[in-house]
mmCIF file of C-alpha atoms in Angstrom:
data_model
loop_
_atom_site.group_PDB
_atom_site.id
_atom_site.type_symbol
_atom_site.label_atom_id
_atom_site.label_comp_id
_atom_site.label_asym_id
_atom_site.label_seq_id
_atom_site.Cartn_x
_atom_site.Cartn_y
_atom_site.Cartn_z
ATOM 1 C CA UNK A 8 115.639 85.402 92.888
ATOM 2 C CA UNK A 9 115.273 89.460 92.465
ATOM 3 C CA UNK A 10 116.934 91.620 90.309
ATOM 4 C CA UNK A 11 119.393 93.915 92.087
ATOM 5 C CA UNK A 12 118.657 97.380 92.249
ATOM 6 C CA UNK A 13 122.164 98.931 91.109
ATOM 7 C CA UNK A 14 123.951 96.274 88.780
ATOM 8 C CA UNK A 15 120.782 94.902 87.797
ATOM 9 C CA UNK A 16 121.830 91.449 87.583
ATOM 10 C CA UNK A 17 119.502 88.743 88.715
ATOM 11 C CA UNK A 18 120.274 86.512 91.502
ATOM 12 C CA UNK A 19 119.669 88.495 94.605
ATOM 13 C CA UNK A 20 118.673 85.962 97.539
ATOM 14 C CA UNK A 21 117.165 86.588 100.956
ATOM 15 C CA UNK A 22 119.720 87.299 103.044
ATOM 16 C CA UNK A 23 117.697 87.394 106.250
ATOM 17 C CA UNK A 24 114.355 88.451 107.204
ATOM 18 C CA UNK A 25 113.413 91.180 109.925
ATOM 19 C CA UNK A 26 110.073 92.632 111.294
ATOM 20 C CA UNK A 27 108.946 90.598 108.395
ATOM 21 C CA UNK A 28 111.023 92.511 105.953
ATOM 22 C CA UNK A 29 113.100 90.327 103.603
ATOM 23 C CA UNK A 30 117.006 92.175 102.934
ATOM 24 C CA UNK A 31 119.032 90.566 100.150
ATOM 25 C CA UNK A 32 122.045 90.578 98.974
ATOM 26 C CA UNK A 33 123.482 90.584 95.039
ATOM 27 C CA UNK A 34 125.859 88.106 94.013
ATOM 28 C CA UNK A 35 127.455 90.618 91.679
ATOM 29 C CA UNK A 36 128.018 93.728 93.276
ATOM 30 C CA UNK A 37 127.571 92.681 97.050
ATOM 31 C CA UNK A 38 124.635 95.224 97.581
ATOM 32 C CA UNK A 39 122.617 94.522 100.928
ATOM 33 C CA UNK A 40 119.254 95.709 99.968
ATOM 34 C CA UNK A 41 115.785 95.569 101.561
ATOM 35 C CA UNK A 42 113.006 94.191 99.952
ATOM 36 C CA UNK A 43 110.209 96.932 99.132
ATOM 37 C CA UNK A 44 106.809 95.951 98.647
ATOM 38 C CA UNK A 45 104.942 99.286 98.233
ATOM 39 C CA UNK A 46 104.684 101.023 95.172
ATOM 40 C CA UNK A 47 106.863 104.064 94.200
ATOM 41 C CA UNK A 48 103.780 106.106 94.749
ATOM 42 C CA UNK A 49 103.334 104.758 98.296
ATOM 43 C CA UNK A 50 107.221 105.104 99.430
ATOM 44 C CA UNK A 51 106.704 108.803 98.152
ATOM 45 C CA UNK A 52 104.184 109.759 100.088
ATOM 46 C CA UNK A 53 105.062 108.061 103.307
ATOM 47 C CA UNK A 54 108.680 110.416 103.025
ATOM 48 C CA UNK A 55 106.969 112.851 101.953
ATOM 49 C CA UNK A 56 104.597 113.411 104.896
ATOM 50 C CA UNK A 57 104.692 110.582 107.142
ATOM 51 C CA UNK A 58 108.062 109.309 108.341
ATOM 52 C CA UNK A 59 109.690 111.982 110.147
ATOM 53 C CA UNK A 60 106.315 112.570 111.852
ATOM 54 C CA UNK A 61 106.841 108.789 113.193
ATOM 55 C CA UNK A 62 109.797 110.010 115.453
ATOM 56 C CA UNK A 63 108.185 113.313 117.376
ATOM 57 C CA UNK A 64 109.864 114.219 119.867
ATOM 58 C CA UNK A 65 112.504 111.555 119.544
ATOM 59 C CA UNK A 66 113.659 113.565 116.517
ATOM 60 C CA UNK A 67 116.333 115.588 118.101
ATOM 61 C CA UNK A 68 117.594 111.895 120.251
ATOM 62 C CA UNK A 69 117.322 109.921 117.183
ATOM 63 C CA UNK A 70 120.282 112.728 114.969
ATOM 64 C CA UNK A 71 122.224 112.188 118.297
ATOM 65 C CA UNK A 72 122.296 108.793 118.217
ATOM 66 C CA UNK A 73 123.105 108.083 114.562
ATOM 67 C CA UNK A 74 125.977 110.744 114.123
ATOM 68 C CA UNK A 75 128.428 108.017 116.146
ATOM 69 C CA UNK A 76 127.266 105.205 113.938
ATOM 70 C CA UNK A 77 127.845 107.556 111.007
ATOM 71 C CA UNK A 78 131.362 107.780 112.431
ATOM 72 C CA UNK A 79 131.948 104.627 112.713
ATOM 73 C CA UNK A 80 130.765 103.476 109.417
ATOM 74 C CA UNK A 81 132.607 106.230 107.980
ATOM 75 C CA UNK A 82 135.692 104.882 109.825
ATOM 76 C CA UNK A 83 135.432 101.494 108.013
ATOM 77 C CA UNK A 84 134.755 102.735 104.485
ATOM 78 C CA UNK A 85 137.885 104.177 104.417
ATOM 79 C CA UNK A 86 139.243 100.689 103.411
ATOM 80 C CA UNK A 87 136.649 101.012 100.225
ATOM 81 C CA UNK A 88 137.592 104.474 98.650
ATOM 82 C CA UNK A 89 138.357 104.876 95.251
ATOM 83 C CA UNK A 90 137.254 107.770 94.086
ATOM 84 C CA UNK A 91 136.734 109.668 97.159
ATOM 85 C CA UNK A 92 132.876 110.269 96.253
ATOM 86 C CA UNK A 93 129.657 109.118 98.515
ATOM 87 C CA UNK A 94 126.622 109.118 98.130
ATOM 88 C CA UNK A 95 123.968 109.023 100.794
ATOM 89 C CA UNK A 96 120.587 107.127 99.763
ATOM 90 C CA UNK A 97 117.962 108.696 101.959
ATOM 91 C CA UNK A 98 120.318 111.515 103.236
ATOM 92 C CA UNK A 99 117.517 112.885 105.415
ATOM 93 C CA UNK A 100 118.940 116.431 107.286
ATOM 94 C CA UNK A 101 122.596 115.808 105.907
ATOM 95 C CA UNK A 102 124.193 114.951 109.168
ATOM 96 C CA UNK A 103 126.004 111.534 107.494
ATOM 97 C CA UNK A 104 126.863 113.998 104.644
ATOM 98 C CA UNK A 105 128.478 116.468 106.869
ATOM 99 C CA UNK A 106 130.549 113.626 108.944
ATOM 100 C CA UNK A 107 131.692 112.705 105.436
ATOM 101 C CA UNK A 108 132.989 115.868 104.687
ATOM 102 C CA UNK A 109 134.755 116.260 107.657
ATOM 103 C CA UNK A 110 136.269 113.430 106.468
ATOM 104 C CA UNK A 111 137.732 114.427 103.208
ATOM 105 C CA UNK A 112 134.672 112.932 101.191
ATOM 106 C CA UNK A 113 132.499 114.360 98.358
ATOM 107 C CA UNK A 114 129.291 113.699 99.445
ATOM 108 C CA UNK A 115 125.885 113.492 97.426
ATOM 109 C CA UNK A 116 122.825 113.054 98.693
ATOM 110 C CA UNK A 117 119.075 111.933 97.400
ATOM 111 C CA UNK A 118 116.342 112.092 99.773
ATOM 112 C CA UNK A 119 112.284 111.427 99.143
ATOM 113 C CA UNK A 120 111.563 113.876 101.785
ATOM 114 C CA UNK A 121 110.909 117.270 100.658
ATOM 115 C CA UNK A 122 111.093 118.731 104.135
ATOM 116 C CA UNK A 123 114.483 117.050 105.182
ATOM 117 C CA UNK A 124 115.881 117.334 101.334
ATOM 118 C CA UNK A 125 115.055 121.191 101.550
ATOM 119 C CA UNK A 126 117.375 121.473 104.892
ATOM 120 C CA UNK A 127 119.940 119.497 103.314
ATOM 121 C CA UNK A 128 120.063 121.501 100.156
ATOM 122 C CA UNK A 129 120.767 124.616 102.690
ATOM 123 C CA UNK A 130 124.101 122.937 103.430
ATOM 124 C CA UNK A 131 124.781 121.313 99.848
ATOM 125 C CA UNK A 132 123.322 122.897 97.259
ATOM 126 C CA UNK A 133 123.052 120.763 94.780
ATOM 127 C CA UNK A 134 124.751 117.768 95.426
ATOM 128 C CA UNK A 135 121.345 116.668 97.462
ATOM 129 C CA UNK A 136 118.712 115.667 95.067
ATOM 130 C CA UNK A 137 115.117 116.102 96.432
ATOM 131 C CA UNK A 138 113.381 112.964 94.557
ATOM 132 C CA UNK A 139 115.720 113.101 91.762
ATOM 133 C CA UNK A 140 115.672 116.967 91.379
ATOM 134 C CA UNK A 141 118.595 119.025 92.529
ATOM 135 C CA UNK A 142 117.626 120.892 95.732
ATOM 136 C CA UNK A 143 118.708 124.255 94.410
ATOM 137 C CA UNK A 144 115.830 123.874 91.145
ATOM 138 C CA UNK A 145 113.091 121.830 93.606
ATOM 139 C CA UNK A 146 109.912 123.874 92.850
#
């Protein structure tokens, strides 16, 4: 049993496993999290340097592909709004963000990456937060 990592209750069980990589899910809140076993220093500086160097040349194919699943997810939360506010966890370039808008959301965004953070300020201002810093005062 984990503690979640938004109501902090305890309870969280393995959901299911994959690639190794254990997801759970709170009995409280429903949150469907994954299981991180680096530290925060670690996740930091993979984001921060490593992981949009892990696409390449796939980056351009890889935007593509997610803005219809961003579409369709967006679709189906529709059912879930209350306060018409959404934030994107790892909001990367902004593209979900945008798609929200377009959709009548508010949308906020935190992203580890300074790089994709940085672009996603451009478009947002502050309502992306570069590793808890608004993008607008990221020094």
């Amino acid at each position: 049993e984990k503690e979640c990592l938004v109501c902090r209750s305890g309870g969280s069980r393995t959901l299911f496993t994959r690639k190794g990589t254990p997801f759970l899910r709170c009995p409280e809140c429903g949150l469907i999290y994954q299981e991180v076993s680096s530290s925060p220093a670690e996740a930091r500086t993979f984001y921060e340097k490593k992981y949009y160097e892990t696409f390449g040349d796939r980056t351009a194919l890889i935007q593509q592909a997610r803005l219809s699943l961003y579409r369709s997810l967006l679709s189906e939360l529709v059912a879930y709004r209350v306060t018409g506010r959404i934030l994107d966890v790892g909001s990367g370039f902004g593209d979900f963000l945008e798609g929200a808008e377009a959709e009548g959301w508010e949308a906020w965004g935190i992203e580890p990456s300074r790089q994709a953070g940085e672009a996603a300020g451009r478009k947002f201002g502050d309502r992306v937060l570069i590793q808890g810093v608004p993008a607008g005062r990221w020094k």
